[in-house]
Coordinates of C-alpha atoms in Angstrom, one line a residue:
X75 CA 0.0 0.0 0.0
X76 CA 1.3 3.5 -0.9
X77 CA 0.3 6.2 1.5
X78 CA 0.4 9.8 0.3
X79 CA -1.3 13.1 0.7
X80 CA -4.8 13.5 -0.6
X81 CA -7.7 15.8 0.4
X82 CA -11.0 14.5 1.5
X83 CA -12.9 13.5 -1.5
X84 CA -16.2 14.8 -0.3
X85 CA -14.7 18.3 0.0
X86 CA -13.7 18.3 -3.6
X87 CA -16.7 16.7 -5.3
X88 CA -18.5 19.3 -7.3
X89 CA -21.0 17.8 -9.7
X90 CA -21.3 15.0 -12.2
X91 CA -18.8 12.2 -12.7
X92 CA -15.6 13.2 -14.5
X93 CA -14.6 9.7 -15.6
X94 CA -15.3 10.5 -19.2
X95 CA -13.1 12.8 -21.3
X96 CA -14.5 15.8 -23.1
X97 CA -13.0 17.3 -26.2
X98 CA -14.0 20.9 -25.8
X99 CA -15.5 23.1 -23.1
X100 CA -18.3 24.4 -25.3
X101 CA -18.8 22.7 -28.6
X102 CA -20.6 25.7 -30.1
X103 CA -17.6 27.9 -29.5
X104 CA -14.4 27.8 -31.7
X105 CA -11.2 26.9 -29.9
X106 CA -8.6 29.6 -29.4
X107 CA -5.9 27.0 -30.0
X108 CA -6.4 23.5 -31.4
X109 CA -3.7 20.9 -31.7
X110 CA -3.8 17.5 -33.5
X111 CA -1.2 14.8 -34.1
X112 CA 1.6 16.6 -32.3
X113 CA 4.7 14.4 -31.9
X114 CA 8.3 15.3 -30.9
X115 CA 11.3 13.0 -30.8
X116 CA 14.7 13.6 -29.4
X117 CA 16.9 10.9 -30.9
X118 CA 15.2 7.6 -29.9
X119 CA 13.2 9.2 -27.2
X120 CA 9.5 9.9 -28.0
X121 CA 8.7 12.9 -25.8
X122 CA 5.3 13.4 -27.4
X123 CA 3.2 10.9 -29.4
X124 CA 0.2 12.1 -31.4
X125 CA -0.9 14.5 -28.8
X126 CA -4.1 16.5 -29.3
X127 CA -6.1 18.9 -27.2
X128 CA -7.7 22.4 -27.5
X129 CA -7.8 25.5 -25.4
X130 CA -10.9 27.7 -25.3
X131 CA -10.9 31.5 -25.1
X132 CA -10.9 32.7 -21.5
X133 CA -10.8 29.3 -19.9
X134 CA -8.4 28.1 -17.2
X135 CA -7.2 24.7 -18.3
X136 CA -4.9 22.5 -16.3
X137 CA -2.1 20.5 -18.0
X138 CA -1.5 17.6 -15.7
X139 CA 0.9 14.7 -15.6
X140 CA 4.0 13.4 -13.8
X141 CA 7.5 14.8 -14.5
X142 CA 8.7 13.6 -17.9
X143 CA 5.1 13.1 -19.3
X144 CA 5.7 15.8 -22.0
X145 CA 4.1 18.9 -20.4
X146 CA 7.2 21.1 -20.9
X147 CA 7.7 19.7 -24.4
X148 CA 4.2 20.6 -25.6
X149 CA 4.5 24.1 -24.1
X150 CA 7.8 24.6 -26.0
X151 CA 6.1 23.4 -29.2
X152 CA 3.2 25.8 -28.8
X153 CA 5.6 28.7 -28.0
X154 CA 7.8 28.0 -31.0
X155 CA 10.9 26.8 -29.1
X156 CA 10.6 23.3 -30.6
X157 CA 9.3 22.3 -34.0
X158 CA 6.9 19.3 -34.0
X159 CA 7.4 16.3 -36.3
X160 CA 5.8 16.4 -39.8
X161 CA 2.1 15.9 -39.8
X162 CA 1.4 18.1 -36.9
X163 CA -1.7 20.4 -37.1
X164 CA -1.9 23.6 -35.0
X165 CA -4.7 26.1 -35.5
X166 CA -5.2 29.4 -33.7
X167 CA -8.6 31.1 -34.2
X168 CA -9.3 28.4 -36.8
X169 CA -6.2 29.5 -38.9
X170 CA -3.4 27.1 -39.4
X171 CA 0.0 28.1 -38.0
X172 CA 3.1 26.5 -39.3
X173 CA 6.8 27.1 -38.8
X174 CA 6.1 28.8 -35.5
X175 CA 9.1 30.4 -33.7
X176 CA 9.1 32.3 -30.4
X177 CA 8.8 35.7 -32.0
X178 CA 5.8 34.7 -34.0
X179 CA 4.2 33.0 -31.0
X180 CA 4.5 36.2 -29.0
X181 CA 2.9 38.1 -32.0
X182 CA 0.0 35.7 -31.8
X183 CA -0.4 36.5 -28.1
X184 CA 1.2 33.3 -26.7
X185 CA 3.1 33.9 -23.5
X186 CA 4.9 31.4 -21.2
X187 CA 5.8 32.1 -17.6
X188 CA 8.3 29.5 -16.7
X189 CA 9.0 28.4 -13.2
X190 CA 12.3 30.4 -13.0
X191 CA 10.2 33.5 -14.3
X192 CA 13.2 34.8 -16.4
X193 CA 13.2 38.2 -14.9
X194 CA 16.0 40.7 -14.6
X195 CA 16.8 40.9 -10.9
X196 CA 18.8 44.2 -11.0
X197 CA 16.2 46.0 -13.0
X198 CA 13.1 47.7 -11.5
X199 CA 9.6 46.4 -11.5
X200 CA 8.6 48.9 -14.3
X201 CA 11.6 48.0 -16.4
X202 CA 10.9 44.2 -16.2
X203 CA 7.2 44.7 -17.0
X204 CA 7.6 47.0 -20.0
X205 CA 11.1 46.5 -21.3
X206 CA 9.9 44.8 -24.5
X207 CA 8.3 48.1 -25.6
X208 CA 11.7 49.5 -25.9
X209 CA 13.1 46.8 -28.1
X210 CA 13.5 47.5 -31.8
X211 CA 15.7 47.3 -34.8
X212 CA 17.4 50.6 -34.2
X213 CA 18.9 52.1 -31.0
X214 CA 16.8 54.7 -29.2
X215 CA 16.5 56.4 -25.9
X216 CA 14.4 54.6 -23.2
X217 CA 11.2 56.4 -22.4
X218 CA 11.0 55.7 -18.7
X219 CA 7.8 57.7 -18.3
X220 CA 6.0 55.6 -20.9
X221 CA 7.4 52.5 -19.3
X222 CA 6.1 53.4 -15.9
X223 CA 2.7 54.3 -17.2
X224 CA 2.4 51.0 -19.0
X225 CA 3.5 49.0 -15.9
X226 CA 1.2 51.0 -13.7
X227 CA -1.9 50.3 -16.0
X228 CA -1.2 46.6 -16.0
X229 CA -0.8 46.3 -12.3
X230 CA -4.0 48.3 -11.8
X231 CA -5.7 45.9 -14.1
X232 CA -4.5 43.0 -12.0
X233 CA -5.7 44.7 -8.8
X234 CA -2.3 44.8 -7.2
X235 CA 0.1 47.4 -6.0
X236 CA 3.9 47.1 -6.2
X237 CA 6.4 49.9 -6.0
X238 CA 7.5 50.4 -9.7
X239 CA 10.9 51.6 -8.7
X240 CA 11.9 48.6 -6.6
X241 CA 14.4 46.1 -8.0
X242 CA 13.0 42.7 -8.7
X243 CA 15.7 41.2 -6.5
X244 CA 14.1 42.8 -3.5
X245 CA 10.7 41.3 -4.2
X246 CA 9.1 38.1 -2.7
X247 CA 8.5 35.1 -5.0
X248 CA 4.8 35.9 -5.0
X249 CA 5.5 39.5 -6.2
X250 CA 7.9 38.3 -8.9
X251 CA 5.1 36.1 -10.2
X252 CA 2.9 39.1 -10.5
X253 CA 5.6 41.0 -12.4
X254 CA 6.0 38.1 -14.8
X255 CA 2.2 38.0 -15.4
X256 CA 2.1 41.8 -15.9
X257 CA 4.9 41.5 -18.4
X258 CA 2.9 39.0 -20.4
X259 CA -0.2 41.3 -20.4
X260 CA 1.8 44.2 -21.7
X261 CA 2.7 42.0 -24.7
X262 CA -1.1 41.7 -25.3
X263 CA -1.3 38.0 -24.2
X264 CA -4.3 36.0 -25.3
X265 CA -2.9 32.6 -24.0
X266 CA -0.7 32.4 -20.9
X267 CA 1.0 29.2 -19.8
X268 CA 2.0 29.2 -16.1
X269 CA 4.5 26.5 -15.2
X270 CA 4.3 25.6 -11.5
X271 CA 3.4 29.2 -10.5
X272 CA 2.6 28.3 -6.9
X273 CA 5.5 25.8 -6.2
X274 CA 7.3 28.2 -3.8
X275 CA 4.2 30.1 -2.5
X276 CA 2.5 29.9 0.8
X277 CA -1.2 29.2 1.1
X278 CA -2.1 32.9 1.4
X279 CA 0.1 33.8 -1.6
X280 CA -1.4 31.0 -3.6
X281 CA -4.9 32.3 -3.0
X282 CA -3.8 35.8 -4.1
X283 CA -2.3 34.4 -7.3
X284 CA -5.4 32.3 -8.1
X285 CA -7.5 35.4 -7.7
X286 CA -5.4 37.0 -10.5
X287 CA -5.8 33.9 -12.7
X288 CA -9.5 34.2 -12.3
X289 CA -9.3 37.9 -13.2
X290 CA -7.4 37.0 -16.4
X291 CA -10.0 34.5 -17.3
X292 CA -12.8 37.0 -16.8
X293 CA -10.9 39.4 -19.2
X294 CA -11.0 36.7 -21.9
X295 CA -7.4 35.6 -21.5
X296 CA -6.9 31.8 -21.6
X297 CA -4.6 30.4 -18.9
X298 CA -3.0 27.0 -19.0
X299 CA -2.1 26.1 -15.5
X300 CA 0.7 23.5 -14.7
X301 CA 0.9 22.5 -11.1
X302 CA 1.6 19.5 -8.9
X303 CA -0.8 20.9 -6.3
X304 CA -3.9 19.1 -7.4
X305 CA -6.3 20.8 -4.9
X306 CA -5.6 24.2 -6.4
X307 CA -6.0 22.7 -9.9
X308 CA -9.4 21.5 -9.1
X309 CA -10.3 24.8 -7.5
X310 CA -9.2 27.2 -10.3
X311 CA -9.5 25.2 -13.6
X312 CA -12.7 24.2 -15.5
X313 CA -11.0 21.4 -17.4
X314 CA -7.9 19.3 -17.0
X315 CA -5.9 17.7 -19.9
X316 CA -3.9 14.7 -18.8
X317 CA -0.6 13.4 -20.3
X318 CA 1.1 10.2 -19.4
X319 CA 4.4 9.0 -20.9
X320 CA 4.2 11.5 -23.7
X321 CA 0.7 10.5 -24.7
X322 CA -2.7 12.2 -24.5
X323 CA -4.9 10.5 -21.9
X324 CA -7.9 12.8 -22.2
X325 CA -9.4 16.1 -21.3
X326 CA -11.8 16.0 -18.3
X327 CA -14.1 18.5 -16.6
X328 CA -13.0 19.4 -13.1
X329 CA -16.6 19.3 -11.9
X330 CA -16.8 16.0 -10.0
X331 CA -13.1 15.3 -10.3
X332 CA -11.3 14.3 -7.2
X333 CA -7.5 14.3 -6.4
X334 CA -7.6 10.5 -6.2
X335 CA -9.1 10.1 -9.6
X336 CA -6.8 12.7 -11.2
X337 CA -3.8 11.0 -9.6
X338 CA -4.9 7.7 -11.1
X339 CA -5.3 9.3 -14.5
X340 CA -1.8 10.8 -14.3
X341 CA 0.0 7.8 -13.1
X342 CA -2.0 4.8 -14.3
X343 CA -1.9 3.5 -10.7
X344 CA -4.3 3.3 -7.8
X345 CA -3.3 4.9 -4.4
X346 CA -4.8 4.0 -1.1
X347 CA -5.0 6.9 1.4
X348 CA -5.2 6.0 5.0
X349 CA -4.3 7.7 8.2
X350 CA -1.4 6.2 10.2
X351 CA -2.5 3.9 13.0
X352 CA 0.4 3.6 15.4
X353 CA 0.4 3.4 19.2
X354 CA 3.6 5.2 20.3
X355 CA 2.5 6.0 23.9
X356 CA 5.1 3.8 25.4
X357 CA 7.9 4.8 23.0
X358 CA 10.8 6.8 24.5
X359 CA 10.8 10.6 23.9
X360 CA 13.5 11.7 21.4
X361 CA 12.8 15.5 21.3
X362 CA 11.3 17.5 24.2
X363 CA 10.6 21.2 23.6
X364 CA 9.4 23.3 26.5
X365 CA 8.5 27.0 26.5
X366 CA 10.6 27.7 23.4
X367 CA 10.4 31.3 22.3
X368 CA 12.1 33.7 20.0
X369 CA 11.1 37.3 20.0
X370 CA 8.9 38.2 17.0
X371 CA 8.8 34.6 15.6
X372 CA 7.3 32.1 18.1
X373 CA 6.3 32.0 21.7
X374 CA 5.9 29.4 24.5
X375 CA 6.0 26.4 22.2
X376 CA 5.7 22.9 23.8
X377 CA 5.8 19.5 22.1
X378 CA 7.4 16.1 22.2
X379 CA 8.3 13.7 19.5
X380 CA 8.7 10.0 20.4
X381 CA 10.9 7.4 18.7
X382 CA 9.2 6.3 15.5
X383 CA 6.7 9.1 15.5
X384 CA 5.9 11.5 12.7
X385 CA 4.7 14.8 14.2
X386 CA 3.0 17.1 11.7
X387 CA 3.3 20.9 12.1
X388 CA 1.0 23.1 10.0
X389 CA -0.3 26.6 9.9
X390 CA -0.7 29.6 7.6
X391 CA 1.9 32.0 6.3
X392 CA 3.8 33.7 9.2
X393 CA 2.8 31.1 11.7
X394 CA 6.4 30.4 12.7
X395 CA 6.8 26.9 11.4
X396 CA 10.1 27.3 9.6
X397 CA 11.4 29.6 12.3
X398 CA 11.0 26.8 14.9
X399 CA 12.8 24.4 12.6
X400 CA 15.7 26.8 12.1
X401 CA 16.1 27.1 15.9
X402 CA 16.0 23.3 16.3
X403 CA 18.7 23.1 13.7
X404 CA 20.9 25.7 15.3
X405 CA 20.5 28.3 12.6
X406 CA 18.9 30.8 15.0
X407 CA 19.0 31.0 18.8
X408 CA 15.8 30.9 20.9
X409 CA 15.4 33.7 23.5
X410 CA 13.7 31.4 26.1
X411 CA 12.8 27.8 26.7
X412 CA 14.6 24.4 26.7
X413 CA 15.2 21.6 24.2
X414 CA 16.4 18.1 25.1
X415 CA 17.3 15.3 22.7
X416 CA 17.1 11.9 24.2
X417 CA 17.2 13.4 27.6
X418 CA 20.2 15.6 27.0
X419 CA 19.9 19.4 27.1
X420 CA 20.7 21.1 23.8
X421 CA 22.4 24.4 23.4
X422 CA 23.1 24.8 19.7
X423 CA 25.4 27.5 18.5
X424 CA 25.3 26.5 14.8
X425 CA 24.0 23.9 12.4
X426 CA 27.2 22.0 12.9
X427 CA 26.3 21.5 16.5
X428 CA 22.9 20.3 15.5
X429 CA 24.3 17.7 13.1
X430 CA 26.8 16.5 15.7
X431 CA 23.9 16.1 18.1
X432 CA 21.9 14.0 15.6
X433 CA 19.5 16.5 14.0
X434 CA 19.0 16.7 10.2
X435 CA 17.0 19.4 8.4
X436 CA 15.6 19.2 4.9
X437 CA 14.9 22.8 3.9
X438 CA 11.8 23.8 1.9
X439 CA 14.1 25.5 -0.7
X440 CA 15.7 22.4 -2.3
X441 CA 17.2 24.4 -5.2
X442 CA 19.0 27.0 -3.2
X443 CA 19.6 25.5 0.2
X444 CA 19.2 21.7 -0.2
X445 CA 21.5 21.0 -3.1
X446 CA 24.4 22.5 -5.0
X447 CA 23.0 22.3 -8.5
X448 CA 26.3 22.5 -10.4
X449 CA 27.9 19.7 -8.4
X450 CA 27.5 16.0 -9.0
X451 CA 24.9 13.7 -7.6
X452 CA 27.7 11.9 -5.7
X453 CA 29.2 15.1 -4.2
X454 CA 25.8 16.3 -3.0
X455 CA 25.1 12.9 -1.4
X456 CA 28.2 13.0 0.7
X457 CA 28.5 16.8 1.4
X458 CA 27.3 16.6 5.0
X459 CA 29.6 13.7 6.0
X460 CA 33.0 14.5 4.5
X461 CA 34.8 14.1 7.8
X462 CA 33.6 10.5 8.0
X463 CA 35.2 9.7 4.7
X464 CA 38.7 10.7 5.6
X465 CA 41.5 8.1 5.6
X466 CA 44.6 7.9 7.7
X467 CA 46.3 10.7 5.7
X468 CA 43.3 13.0 6.2
X469 CA 42.3 12.8 2.6
X470 CA 38.9 11.6 1.3
X471 CA 38.8 7.9 0.7
X472 CA 37.3 7.4 -2.7
X473 CA 36.5 3.8 -1.7
X474 CA 34.4 5.0 1.3
X475 CA 32.9 7.8 -0.8
X476 CA 31.8 5.7 -3.7
X477 CA 30.4 2.9 -1.4
X478 CA 28.4 5.5 0.6
X479 CA 26.9 7.0 -2.6
X480 CA 26.1 3.6 -4.0
X481 CA 24.5 2.5 -0.8
X482 CA 22.1 5.5 -0.4
X483 CA 21.2 5.6 -4.1
X484 CA 20.2 2.0 -3.8
X485 CA 18.4 2.4 -0.5
X486 CA 16.3 5.3 -1.7
X487 CA 15.8 3.9 -5.2
X488 CA 17.1 7.1 -6.8
X489 CA 16.9 7.0 -10.6
X490 CA 20.1 8.4 -12.0
X491 CA 22.4 8.1 -15.0
X492 CA 25.8 8.2 -13.3
X493 CA 26.8 9.5 -9.9
X494 CA 29.1 12.0 -11.6
X495 CA 26.2 13.6 -13.5
X496 CA 25.1 17.1 -12.2
X497 CA 22.3 16.8 -9.7
X498 CA 20.4 19.4 -11.8
X499 CA 19.9 16.6 -14.4
X500 CA 17.5 14.8 -12.0
X501 CA 13.7 15.2 -11.7
X502 CA 12.3 17.0 -8.7
X503 CA 11.4 13.8 -7.0
X504 CA 14.9 12.3 -7.5
X505 CA 16.6 15.5 -6.4
X506 CA 14.6 15.4 -3.2
X507 CA 15.7 11.8 -2.6
X508 CA 19.3 13.0 -2.9
X509 CA 18.6 15.7 -0.3
X510 CA 17.2 12.9 2.0
X511 CA 20.2 10.8 1.3
X512 CA 22.6 13.6 2.2
X513 CA 21.0 14.0 5.6
X514 CA 20.3 10.3 6.3
X515 CA 24.0 9.7 5.8
X516 CA 24.5 11.7 9.0
X517 CA 22.6 9.0 10.9
X518 CA 20.2 11.5 12.6
X519 CA 18.0 10.8 15.6
X520 CA 15.6 13.6 14.6
X521 CA 14.8 14.4 11.0
X522 CA 13.1 17.8 10.3
X523 CA 11.3 17.9 6.9
X524 CA 10.2 21.4 5.9
X525 CA 7.7 21.1 3.0
X526 CA 9.5 18.0 1.6
X527 CA 7.4 17.7 -1.6
X528 CA 7.5 21.2 -3.0
X529 CA 7.8 20.9 -6.8
X530 CA 7.5 17.1 -6.7
X531 CA 4.8 15.4 -8.8
X532 CA 2.1 13.1 -7.2
X533 CA 3.7 9.8 -8.1
X534 CA 7.1 10.9 -6.7
X535 CA 5.4 12.3 -3.6
X536 CA 4.1 8.8 -2.8
X537 CA 7.5 7.4 -3.1
X538 CA 9.0 10.0 -0.8
X539 CA 6.4 9.4 1.8
X540 CA 6.9 5.7 1.6
X541 CA 10.6 6.4 2.5
X542 CA 9.5 8.6 5.4
X543 CA 7.1 6.0 6.7
X544 CA 9.9 3.4 6.5
X545 CA 12.3 5.6 8.5
X546 CA 9.7 6.1 11.2
X547 CA 9.0 2.4 11.3
X548 CA 12.8 1.9 11.9
X549 CA 12.6 4.3 14.9
X550 CA 13.5 7.7 13.6
X551 CA 11.7 10.7 15.1
X552 CA 10.4 13.0 12.4
X553 CA 9.0 16.5 12.4
X554 CA 7.0 17.0 9.2
X555 CA 6.2 20.7 8.3
X556 CA 3.7 21.6 5.6
X557 CA 1.0 24.1 4.8
X558 CA -0.8 21.4 2.8
X559 CA -3.3 19.9 5.3
X560 CA -3.8 16.6 3.4
X561 CA 0.0 16.1 3.5
X562 CA 0.3 16.2 7.2
X563 CA -3.1 14.5 7.8
X564 CA -2.3 11.3 5.9
X565 CA 1.4 11.1 6.9
X566 CA 1.5 12.1 10.6
X567 CA 0.7 10.4 13.9
X568 CA -0.3 13.8 15.5
X569 CA -0.7 17.3 14.1
X570 CA 0.1 20.6 15.8
X571 CA -1.6 23.7 14.5
X572 CA 0.6 26.8 14.8
X573 CA -0.9 30.3 14.6
X574 CA 1.0 33.6 15.2
X575 CA 3.9 31.6 16.7
X576 CA 1.9 29.6 19.2
X577 CA 0.5 26.1 19.2
X578 CA -3.2 26.6 19.3
X579 CA -4.5 23.0 18.7
X580 CA -3.4 19.4 18.5
X581 CA -5.1 16.8 16.3
X582 CA -5.0 13.0 15.8
X583 CA -5.8 12.0 12.2
X584 CA -8.8 9.7 12.2
X585 CA -10.3 11.1 15.3
X586 CA -10.5 14.6 13.8
X587 CA -11.6 15.0 10.2
X588 CA -9.5 16.7 7.6
X589 CA -12.3 19.2 6.9
X590 CA -12.2 20.3 10.5
X591 CA -8.5 20.9 10.5
X592 CA -8.7 22.8 7.2
X593 CA -11.5 25.0 8.6
X594 CA -9.4 25.7 11.8
X595 CA -6.2 26.5 9.9
X596 CA -7.8 28.7 7.3
X597 CA -10.3 30.4 9.6

């Protein structure tokens, strides 16, 4: 049985059955974009095989599938980055479009907001939004007044306010997303692809972004939404097009669709969602936190984690979840309270102290803090235990290093080419397994997981949680932090609700419904 996060099905059901695919949202309306027989090969790899689907004017369509299913490839075909194989048919407003390149795609109103956003960090908000208006075949002076006016109009249209003179580097991820959307609108977008727009956003920031997506739809702009967060997909989209292994599975109405059904369509597998049923009342306490406080971040926090227990910690943006984790890992110092690990008082001056004590921390920012993207899979795996690999001459023993890398790749079933390949070549799910391997190699007593499935698709999530459950079964104490209620509900023995830096409630999955927890957290 695979256990993974899923919301309650009754909370998501919204109408008739969605088992059958539909080919268009409204048959009496012409499609904005219609694709037929789209294939793309890279050598012997068939990234897309006879894909077909359509996009209606002003609709919000989800493009769903696991990593590697062809989502990014089809977006690059539609935006002119890739040319499809002969025989492909692409029509926009009923007119055939052939030989599409990025410039022509932009002229047609096709815009893509990639996950990295492709913004200029040192330039201002206004410059990022309206810089294309100053591009041309001949040099000319930049009209900053015109640029600011254009940026201001677009932000007003979106119903948001951002200082036009601020550098993009100083903005939050959520604000950068808005800048990227505004830039697309300045270019007269009619069809906007959003690739994982909420992967790094909190619940509150996600809600604000979805409000903007709905506003775009009401203005007649079609949005194709790519996201691994299935709850928000079902919330904001009217239809979902599913790809699997480069093939078109079907297009389905979201009315009546559930996360479980959508997961099955994406993976071709059936997942059983059950709460954990473990009695750990007699297990020894591994971590004991009493009265932990840090001015301005959290206050009077008390909890225990027993051997083999997974304690979930959830709450809204600013609740103090990550701040508590950073203190437990020695990155910040609490101003009051006490922490003991296996009965020994902890006084951590740095993360090195925490590692030596037996604490490991998987950060929510895998790309920036979890891995060194340019380094190899092997180097990332052993980066936290280099001292353990030294030989008698105080040099790294390649025999020990390679054995350790082999061992963890095998234990965690990481799909790789070669250990010397850059870790950036791996999928999100396999990158997260390498992050886990890096910290598990330290042999921790307490494993802190801060949003461990950010940017990971549903199939890979199930695999990661299977690993986490196995670690708990072997006796590891685990603190699981997430703002996705289903994630903590189906993968924790107990759940703490944090609000404004304080623990306000404790739940036991199965005795409290997921609906109740969601109502409490988002009240």
